[in-house]
Each structure stands twice: as structure tokens, then as C-alpha cells.
Amino acid sequence: MMANSSAEELLSSLPREEGITSAYSYQYQGFWYAPRSLPGLIDCQNQFQARENDIFLVTAPKSGTTWLKAVLYALMNREACHPQDPAHPLLKQNPHQLVPFLEILKPTEYDSVSNSSDKSSSRIFGSHIPTASLPKSIIKESKIVYLCRDIKDTFVSLFHFTSHRSSPISLENAFNLFCRGVSISGPIWDHILGYWKESVERPDKVLFMRYEEMTDEPHAQLRRLAHFIGKPFSQEEENSGLLDQIIKLCSFDGLSKLEVNKTGNWISNVRNDSFFRSGVVGDWKNYLTAEMASKLDQITEEKFHGSGLYMT
Ligand code: PAP
């Protein structure tokens, strides 16, 4: 594990800016990070060995990570644990406990992510790491599910996530930093494009998903996801209503009402309930001016031009 002194040395050598969710952000390999996730990122670059059966859910923060962590967990474990089981782990643990972020784990914890000590068993990790910095073995060996969300909604969600900061940040200040790319794992456009390109080049290894499609057509997206992870729904599962049961278990209402998600902290000062705000598509309209919205759309169009990816 990276020693405190080397972490401090590294931070002092990196470009630094004011952060949105933390006091400062540091630029490492072209992307911005809160100081607490950098040592873990470097540890996993040096020490993490991916396995063929591992599944990674990668997102830019506030793209629906918590939701899809729950869905992936329920899908992967549906034989051992039926979504209607009153003892289902998702009823007692926050999705971030069941599907931890790779860059927040200590190297000694990598193996504990599986329910089994068998090295061929699947592990599910979350991550906000961009393609360029992802440990090479993940790209080579594992399957990656990438989830993105309308960038205006992602920004608004991120802004609300700043409530745990000791010194508040204004919407305008956060917006300017975000547009300049200074947000966790930002620039968000480069983050999304990196995985978009991977998904086009290697569709068997990288699945590109959207929050809005999960909202509009959850059954179709669940089938897509189940197929991609190598666990397609059988006719019997389809007929039994299993898809509806998974959708209900992982819904905003389902998860946000649970005691475990209403109370307690995920890490240090970040409360579990801060991952469940409104879960509404288009909520940006309640917070952004028309100028702000069109500025974000314009950056998005310019950045994605020629990539085949459309998000506005
Ligand atoms: P993370 O990347 O920091 O883990 P993430 O889970 O992506 O955070 O962001 C939380 C967002 O997902 C919140 O969006 P909002 O601020 O626009 O409301 C949260 O409400 C939403 N969310 C959490 N769980 C669900 C769910 N089950 N269904 C839909 N949206 C959800």
C-alpha cells in the first residue's frame, strides 16, 4: 500500500486546482481527482490483477453508479439470492458496500470482493477511473459496463453532492470548474469518449449504457446487460416476472426507503442518503439557466463531434 509520505510527495508534484466536491483537485494522467482516491488509484495500477470473470462498472461520478451497482449485483447473484428473498443483501447493505470502488480498496481487500475464495469466481467492482489510467489487465481480461448520463443532470447531481464540503461552493463556481474539466475524473467529456471508443472497438468487452435508457426501457436494458455479462435471462426467468422483481428491488423508491440507505455514512463524512436525491431525468431544468444549459450542450457537441456519440 502506498505510504503516507509518498502519497504526500506525489500530491505536491501534481497540478492543483480548487475542487468541486473537495477543497482541492489534483491532475493525474490528464484527469482530476480528490486527494483521497489517488493513493488507491496508484495502488491498483501497480498491484491489481484483473480476472476474466471480473465485471467493472465504470462511470463518471453522479451518472447513476449506485443504481447500476445494485442492478449488476442483483443480476449476477440472482441464482444464489432471489430478488424477492427477504434476506437479500441489497436490503441490508448499501450498493457501494456490495460493489466497492476499486480505487478506494486496499490491495489486501481486492480478493474479498468475491463471495467465494475460488479464484475463478466473479468479482464486481465499481470505478470512476478513465480508460487511460485503468489498470491494463482490466482492459485486457475483464468486461466493462460503462454508464453515462445527460451531462447537465450529471453536473446538477454533482453540485448537490457538495453539501458535505466544510466550505460551501456556489453553483456558478462549480459550473465553471466543471466546464473547464475540473471535476472528479473529469474532463467528463474525455471520460465518456474514452469508453465510447472502447465500446465501439470491442463491443464484446465494453457495454455502453445510458441512465435515460435505463429509465425509459428498463426491461430491454436489463436484458442487454444480462446478455453482456454472460447471464442471459432464461424463458422461465422471463415468465416468472424476475425482471420486474429486479427492477423493483433496485428502483429509486425501493432503495432509498431502506433503513441502511437512509442512515449511516458510506465513508468519513459522506452519508449513505446522499446517493439518493431525486433520481429524475431532466432535473437540470430546475437549477441551470438557459445560458448554462446551452454552454454545456455546446461543449458536448464540440467534444463529441465526429465520434458518432450524441448526447444533447
Ligand atoms: P456516485 O457516482 O458518486 O456513486 P451516483 O450513484 O452516480 O453517485 O449518483 C447519484 C445519482 O443517482 C443521484 O441523482 P440525482 O442527484 O439527480 O437525484 C441519485 O438520486 C441517483 N440514483 C440513485 N439511486 C437511483 C436509482 N435506484 N434509480 C435512479 N436513480 C438513482
Tab-separated table of C-alpha atoms and ligand atoms in Angstrom:
chain	number	residue	atom	x	y	z
A	1	MET	CA	0.000	0.000	0.000
A	2	MET	CA	1.205	3.486	-0.820
A	3	ALA	CA	2.878	5.062	2.248
A	4	ASN	CA	1.503	8.398	3.522
A	5	SER	CA	4.813	10.140	2.828
A	6	SER	CA	4.929	9.004	-0.829
A	7	ALA	CA	1.265	9.995	-1.285
A	8	GLU	CA	2.069	13.471	0.038
A	9	GLU	CA	5.126	13.677	-2.203
A	10	LEU	CA	3.034	12.697	-5.224
A	11	LEU	CA	0.292	15.233	-4.446
A	12	SER	CA	2.812	18.038	-4.074
A	13	SER	CA	4.185	17.245	-7.556
A	14	LEU	CA	0.778	17.395	-9.323
A	15	PRO	CA	-1.149	20.378	-10.747
A	16	ARG	CA	-3.743	21.523	-8.200
A	17	GLU	CA	-6.993	23.472	-8.536
A	18	GLU	CA	-9.960	24.211	-6.333
A	19	GLY	CA	-12.203	21.132	-6.285
A	20	ILE	CA	-15.982	20.830	-6.599
A	21	THR	CA	-16.608	18.102	-4.038
A	22	SER	CA	-13.355	18.501	-2.087
A	23	ALA	CA	-11.320	21.599	-1.246
A	24	TYR	CA	-8.726	20.694	-3.891
A	25	SER	CA	-8.459	18.546	-7.013
A	26	TYR	CA	-5.223	17.139	-8.397
A	27	GLN	CA	-4.495	16.374	-12.031
A	28	TYR	CA	-3.012	12.954	-12.674
A	29	GLN	CA	-2.536	11.463	-16.163
A	30	GLY	CA	-4.778	14.149	-17.647
A	31	PHE	CA	-7.755	13.762	-15.275
A	32	TRP	CA	-8.750	15.372	-11.959
A	33	TYR	CA	-9.095	13.590	-8.620
A	34	ALA	CA	-9.912	14.259	-4.997
A	35	PRO	CA	-6.779	13.596	-2.932
A	36	ARG	CA	-8.317	10.647	-1.091
A	37	SER	CA	-8.709	8.498	-4.220
A	38	LEU	CA	-5.229	8.996	-5.684
A	39	PRO	CA	-3.198	6.616	-3.464
A	40	GLY	CA	-5.748	3.849	-4.144
A	41	LEU	CA	-5.638	4.564	-7.865
A	42	ILE	CA	-1.867	4.234	-7.936
A	43	ASP	CA	-2.023	1.094	-5.782
A	44	CYS	CA	-4.408	-0.570	-8.211
A	45	GLN	CA	-2.335	0.498	-11.219
A	46	ASN	CA	0.640	-1.262	-9.597
A	47	GLN	CA	-0.991	-4.198	-7.879
A	48	PHE	CA	-4.424	-5.074	-9.225
A	49	GLN	CA	-4.620	-8.173	-11.386
A	50	ALA	CA	-7.935	-8.497	-13.211
A	51	ARG	CA	-9.553	-11.855	-13.885
A	52	GLU	CA	-11.510	-12.875	-16.936
A	53	ASN	CA	-14.718	-13.190	-14.906
A	54	ASP	CA	-14.464	-9.797	-13.240
A	55	ILE	CA	-17.081	-7.196	-14.113
A	56	PHE	CA	-16.353	-3.491	-13.842
A	57	LEU	CA	-18.996	-0.823	-13.676
A	58	VAL	CA	-17.312	2.408	-14.725
A	59	THR	CA	-18.984	5.808	-14.521
A	60	ALA	CA	-18.201	9.461	-14.241
A	61	PRO	CA	-19.496	10.391	-10.758
A	62	LYS	CA	-23.255	11.000	-10.499
A	63	SER	CA	-24.155	9.119	-13.667
A	64	GLY	CA	-26.248	6.527	-11.803
A	65	THR	CA	-23.440	4.474	-10.265
A	66	THR	CA	-25.369	3.435	-7.143
A	67	TRP	CA	-28.343	2.308	-9.217
A	68	LEU	CA	-26.367	0.205	-11.655
A	69	LYS	CA	-24.218	-1.276	-8.879
A	70	ALA	CA	-27.435	-2.568	-7.329
A	71	VAL	CA	-28.738	-3.870	-10.674
A	72	LEU	CA	-25.472	-5.633	-11.515
A	73	TYR	CA	-25.280	-7.186	-8.060
A	74	ALA	CA	-28.878	-8.422	-8.264
A	75	LEU	CA	-28.313	-9.803	-11.776
A	76	MET	CA	-25.031	-11.553	-11.055
A	77	ASN	CA	-26.263	-13.128	-7.815
A	78	ARG	CA	-29.832	-13.965	-8.826
A	79	GLU	CA	-29.365	-17.733	-8.571
A	80	ALA	CA	-27.931	-17.620	-5.050
A	81	CYS	CA	-30.237	-14.852	-3.946
A	82	HIS	CA	-33.673	-14.256	-5.444
A	83	PRO	CA	-34.651	-10.554	-5.658
A	84	GLN	CA	-37.712	-11.252	-3.503
A	85	ASP	CA	-35.709	-13.002	-0.785
A	86	PRO	CA	-36.354	-11.085	2.472
A	87	ALA	CA	-32.672	-11.664	3.341
A	88	HIS	CA	-31.374	-10.184	0.079
A	89	PRO	CA	-28.022	-8.404	0.730
A	90	LEU	CA	-29.300	-5.262	-1.047
A	91	LEU	CA	-31.899	-4.863	1.708
A	92	LYS	CA	-29.236	-4.741	4.404
A	93	GLN	CA	-26.206	-3.203	2.721
A	94	ASN	CA	-25.664	-0.090	0.636
A	95	PRO	CA	-24.816	-0.892	-3.032
A	96	HIS	CA	-21.396	0.730	-2.514
A	97	GLN	CA	-20.596	-1.825	0.218
A	98	LEU	CA	-21.582	-4.736	-2.016
A	99	VAL	CA	-19.861	-3.356	-5.124
A	100	PRO	CA	-16.927	-1.273	-3.884
A	101	PHE	CA	-14.898	1.203	-5.881
A	102	LEU	CA	-11.596	-0.383	-6.935
A	103	GLU	CA	-9.662	2.823	-6.256
A	104	ILE	CA	-10.905	3.033	-2.689
A	105	LEU	CA	-9.943	-0.517	-1.743
A	106	LYS	CA	-6.660	-1.523	-0.174
A	107	PRO	CA	-4.770	-4.143	-2.219
A	108	THR	CA	-5.364	-6.679	0.577
A	109	GLU	CA	-9.104	-6.226	0.048
A	110	TYR	CA	-9.248	-6.967	-3.708
A	111	ASP	CA	-9.985	-10.657	-3.176
A	112	SER	CA	-12.613	-10.103	-0.508
A	113	VAL	CA	-14.937	-8.588	-3.144
A	114	SER	CA	-15.952	-12.091	-4.228
A	115	ASN	CA	-18.404	-14.166	-2.174
A	116	SER	CA	-16.125	-17.123	-2.734
A	117	SER	CA	-12.425	-17.858	-2.235
A	118	ASP	CA	-12.412	-19.605	-5.631
A	119	LYS	CA	-10.160	-17.568	-7.973
A	120	SER	CA	-12.419	-18.329	-10.919
A	121	SER	CA	-15.407	-16.683	-9.225
A	122	SER	CA	-16.642	-13.307	-10.447
A	123	ARG	CA	-15.939	-10.071	-8.653
A	124	ILE	CA	-17.913	-6.884	-9.352
A	125	PHE	CA	-16.114	-3.581	-8.877
A	126	GLY	CA	-17.161	-0.008	-9.421
A	127	SER	CA	-14.728	2.608	-10.653
A	128	HIS	CA	-14.533	6.202	-11.814
A	129	ILE	CA	-11.096	5.677	-13.435
A	130	PRO	CA	-10.809	6.847	-17.082
A	131	THR	CA	-9.650	4.369	-19.747
A	132	ALA	CA	-6.189	5.924	-19.918
A	133	SER	CA	-5.443	5.180	-16.256
A	134	LEU	CA	-7.317	1.911	-15.803
A	135	PRO	CA	-5.009	-0.986	-14.823
A	136	LYS	CA	-4.027	-2.642	-18.122
A	137	SER	CA	-5.148	-6.112	-17.057
A	138	ILE	CA	-8.752	-4.866	-16.761
A	139	ILE	CA	-8.833	-3.711	-20.365
A	140	LYS	CA	-7.280	-6.998	-21.459
A	141	GLU	CA	-9.157	-9.501	-19.314
A	142	SER	CA	-12.454	-8.244	-17.968
A	143	LYS	CA	-15.815	-6.966	-19.062
A	144	ILE	CA	-16.622	-3.314	-18.515
A	145	VAL	CA	-20.102	-1.829	-18.232
A	146	TYR	CA	-19.950	1.920	-18.783
A	147	LEU	CA	-22.888	4.066	-17.711
A	148	CYS	CA	-23.279	7.710	-18.681
A	149	ARG	CA	-25.997	10.281	-18.123
A	150	ASP	CA	-27.105	13.590	-19.609
A	151	ILE	CA	-24.187	15.852	-18.684
A	152	LYS	CA	-26.458	18.641	-17.424
A	153	ASP	CA	-28.170	16.259	-14.970
A	154	THR	CA	-24.803	14.801	-14.001
A	155	PHE	CA	-23.498	18.254	-13.152
A	156	VAL	CA	-26.599	19.177	-11.125
A	157	SER	CA	-26.363	15.904	-9.217
A	158	LEU	CA	-22.652	16.531	-8.563
A	159	PHE	CA	-23.366	20.029	-7.331
A	160	HIS	CA	-25.857	18.688	-4.785
A	161	PHE	CA	-23.259	16.188	-3.642
A	162	THR	CA	-21.109	19.092	-2.386
A	163	SER	CA	-23.258	19.509	0.729
A	164	HIS	CA	-20.705	17.605	2.827
A	165	ARG	CA	-17.954	20.121	1.992
A	166	SER	CA	-16.810	22.100	5.003
A	167	SER	CA	-16.839	25.313	2.940
A	168	PRO	CA	-19.799	25.603	0.537
A	169	ILE	CA	-19.181	26.201	-3.173
A	170	SER	CA	-21.519	28.322	-5.315
A	171	LEU	CA	-23.343	26.842	-8.304
A	172	GLU	CA	-21.548	29.309	-10.622
A	173	ASN	CA	-18.114	28.428	-9.284
A	174	ALA	CA	-18.808	24.681	-9.505
A	175	PHE	CA	-20.187	25.160	-13.033
A	176	ASN	CA	-17.081	26.991	-14.234
A	177	LEU	CA	-14.777	24.330	-12.801
A	178	PHE	CA	-16.918	21.585	-14.365
A	179	CYS	CA	-16.881	23.246	-17.799
A	180	ARG	CA	-13.085	23.535	-17.565
A	181	GLY	CA	-12.934	19.803	-16.893
A	182	VAL	CA	-12.005	20.151	-13.219
A	183	SER	CA	-14.426	17.644	-11.731
A	184	ILE	CA	-13.696	14.219	-10.270
A	185	SER	CA	-12.467	12.009	-13.130
A	186	GLY	CA	-13.034	14.979	-15.438
A	187	PRO	CA	-12.981	16.304	-18.025
A	188	ILE	CA	-16.232	14.343	-18.151
A	189	TRP	CA	-16.303	14.515	-21.971
A	190	ASP	CA	-12.919	12.777	-22.228
A	191	HIS	CA	-14.068	10.188	-19.686
A	192	ILE	CA	-17.189	9.332	-21.695
A	193	LEU	CA	-15.391	9.401	-25.060
A	194	GLY	CA	-12.670	7.023	-23.855
A	195	TYR	CA	-15.217	4.319	-23.015
A	196	TRP	CA	-17.424	5.100	-26.010
A	197	LYS	CA	-14.478	4.388	-28.307
A	198	GLU	CA	-13.648	1.165	-26.432
A	199	SER	CA	-17.279	0.050	-26.728
A	200	VAL	CA	-17.248	0.647	-30.485
A	201	GLU	CA	-13.941	-1.177	-30.970
A	202	ARG	CA	-14.588	-4.069	-28.571
A	203	PRO	CA	-18.350	-4.457	-28.067
A	204	ASP	CA	-17.895	-7.904	-26.505
A	205	LYS	CA	-15.767	-6.353	-23.724
A	206	VAL	CA	-17.282	-2.906	-23.177
A	207	LEU	CA	-21.012	-2.192	-22.940
A	208	PHE	CA	-22.080	1.445	-23.219
A	209	MET	CA	-25.253	2.297	-21.304
A	210	ARG	CA	-27.248	5.425	-20.568
A	211	TYR	CA	-29.166	6.425	-17.429
A	212	GLU	CA	-32.074	7.736	-19.523
A	213	GLU	CA	-32.425	4.427	-21.383
A	214	MET	CA	-32.466	2.573	-18.062
A	215	THR	CA	-35.307	4.876	-17.000
A	216	ASP	CA	-37.276	4.626	-20.266
A	217	GLU	CA	-36.900	0.962	-21.063
A	218	PRO	CA	-35.600	-0.903	-18.003
A	219	HIS	CA	-36.614	-4.362	-19.277
A	220	ALA	CA	-34.740	-4.008	-22.575
A	221	GLN	CA	-31.673	-2.594	-20.819
A	222	LEU	CA	-31.708	-5.363	-18.200
A	223	ARG	CA	-31.790	-7.978	-20.979
A	224	ARG	CA	-28.896	-6.229	-22.730
A	225	LEU	CA	-26.898	-6.173	-19.516
A	226	ALA	CA	-27.680	-9.780	-18.589
A	227	HIS	CA	-26.659	-10.921	-22.060
A	228	PHE	CA	-23.431	-8.909	-21.954
A	229	ILE	CA	-22.308	-10.336	-18.608
A	230	GLY	CA	-22.933	-13.839	-19.925
A	231	LYS	CA	-26.047	-14.490	-17.849
A	232	PRO	CA	-28.981	-14.006	-20.240
A	233	PHE	CA	-32.483	-14.493	-18.848
A	234	SER	CA	-33.989	-17.899	-19.467
A	235	GLN	CA	-37.560	-18.137	-20.732
A	236	GLU	CA	-38.518	-19.425	-17.310
A	237	GLU	CA	-36.987	-16.361	-15.633
A	238	GLU	CA	-38.769	-14.079	-18.094
A	239	ASN	CA	-42.106	-15.811	-17.442
A	240	SER	CA	-41.682	-15.735	-13.678
A	241	GLY	CA	-41.544	-11.923	-13.534
A	242	LEU	CA	-37.898	-11.879	-12.452
A	243	LEU	CA	-37.096	-8.748	-14.462
A	244	ASP	CA	-39.853	-6.758	-12.737
A	245	GLN	CA	-38.639	-8.014	-9.378
A	246	ILE	CA	-35.050	-6.885	-10.030
A	247	ILE	CA	-36.259	-3.512	-11.354
A	248	LYS	CA	-38.381	-3.023	-8.221
A	249	LEU	CA	-35.651	-4.072	-5.801
A	250	CYS	CA	-33.190	-1.631	-7.388
A	251	SER	CA	-35.606	1.233	-8.037
A	252	PHE	CA	-35.053	4.658	-6.530
A	253	ASP	CA	-38.077	4.187	-4.252
A	254	GLY	CA	-37.069	0.652	-3.342
A	255	LEU	CA	-33.502	1.518	-2.360
A	256	SER	CA	-33.963	4.988	-0.910
A	257	LYS	CA	-36.582	3.833	1.608
A	258	LEU	CA	-34.343	1.192	3.147
A	259	GLU	CA	-33.018	1.899	6.623
A	260	VAL	CA	-29.465	1.125	5.531
A	261	ASN	CA	-29.633	3.781	2.819
A	262	LYS	CA	-31.390	6.369	4.972
A	263	THR	CA	-28.865	6.241	7.799
A	264	GLY	CA	-25.151	5.976	8.393
A	265	ASN	CA	-22.126	7.025	6.434
A	266	TRP	CA	-20.504	5.432	3.426
A	267	ILE	CA	-17.022	6.857	4.054
A	268	SER	CA	-15.969	9.537	6.537
A	269	ASN	CA	-18.392	12.452	6.098
A	270	VAL	CA	-20.340	11.109	3.091
A	271	ARG	CA	-23.789	9.954	4.166
A	272	ASN	CA	-25.479	6.951	2.549
A	273	ASP	CA	-28.590	9.016	1.828
A	274	SER	CA	-26.557	11.476	-0.262
A	275	PHE	CA	-26.581	8.901	-3.071
A	276	PHE	CA	-30.391	9.159	-3.307
A	277	ARG	CA	-31.577	12.677	-4.100
A	278	SER	CA	-34.380	12.726	-6.694
A	279	GLY	CA	-33.386	10.335	-9.474
A	280	VAL	CA	-35.316	12.409	-12.033
A	281	VAL	CA	-34.362	12.802	-15.693
A	282	GLY	CA	-34.176	16.465	-16.734
A	283	ASP	CA	-33.924	17.871	-13.195
A	284	TRP	CA	-31.265	20.266	-14.539
A	285	LYS	CA	-34.135	22.495	-15.720
A	286	ASN	CA	-34.761	23.401	-12.077
A	287	TYR	CA	-31.205	24.602	-11.479
A	288	LEU	CA	-29.437	25.739	-14.644
A	289	THR	CA	-30.109	28.942	-16.555
A	290	ALA	CA	-30.726	28.666	-20.303
A	291	GLU	CA	-27.181	30.028	-20.856
A	292	MET	CA	-25.619	27.408	-18.603
A	293	ALA	CA	-27.534	24.610	-20.329
A	294	SER	CA	-26.589	25.792	-23.786
A	295	LYS	CA	-22.931	26.194	-22.762
A	296	LEU	CA	-22.806	22.567	-21.582
A	297	ASP	CA	-24.592	21.387	-24.740
A	298	GLN	CA	-22.192	23.343	-26.896
A	299	ILE	CA	-19.108	21.865	-25.217
A	300	THR	CA	-20.662	18.408	-25.551
A	301	GLU	CA	-21.335	18.855	-29.268
A	302	GLU	CA	-17.835	20.164	-29.911
A	303	LYS	CA	-16.115	17.436	-27.906
A	304	PHE	CA	-18.145	14.571	-29.384
A	305	HIS	CA	-18.085	15.862	-32.943
A	306	GLY	CA	-17.037	13.099	-35.330
A	307	SER	CA	-17.139	10.360	-32.678
A	308	GLY	CA	-20.584	9.015	-33.569
A	309	LEU	CA	-21.732	9.703	-29.999
A	310	TYR	CA	-24.672	12.028	-29.444
A	311	MET	CA	-25.757	13.281	-26.039
A	312	THR	CA	-27.648	16.527	-26.479
B	1	PAP	P1	-21.580	8.139	-7.443
B	1	PAP	O1	-21.097	8.162	-8.850
B	1	PAP	O2	-20.934	9.176	-6.573
B	1	PAP	O3	-21.577	6.790	-6.814
B	1	PAP	P2	-24.316	8.138	-8.344
B	1	PAP	O4	-24.964	6.966	-7.749
B	1	PAP	O5	-23.954	8.076	-9.773
B	1	PAP	O6	-23.096	8.620	-7.452
B	1	PAP	O7	-25.224	9.419	-8.227
B	1	PAP	C1	-26.381	9.523	-7.512
B	1	PAP	C2	-27.463	9.876	-8.522
B	1	PAP	O8	-28.135	8.697	-8.915
B	1	PAP	C3	-28.488	10.773	-7.844
B	1	PAP	O9	-29.063	11.536	-8.895
B	1	PAP	P3	-29.803	12.935	-8.622
B	1	PAP	O10	-28.869	13.752	-7.799
B	1	PAP	O11	-30.051	13.514	-9.970
B	1	PAP	O12	-31.051	12.592	-7.911
B	1	PAP	C4	-29.449	9.725	-7.315
B	1	PAP	O13	-30.712	10.223	-6.978
B	1	PAP	C5	-29.494	8.764	-8.485
B	1	PAP	N1	-29.934	7.431	-8.076
B	1	PAP	C6	-29.547	6.716	-7.005
B	1	PAP	N2	-30.184	5.550	-6.966
B	1	PAP	C7	-31.012	5.524	-8.035
B	1	PAP	C8	-31.958	4.571	-8.524
B	1	PAP	N3	-32.162	3.430	-7.904
B	1	PAP	N4	-32.622	4.877	-9.671
B	1	PAP	C9	-32.423	6.046	-10.306
B	1	PAP	N5	-31.555	6.986	-9.878
B	1	PAP	C10	-30.859	6.730	-8.762
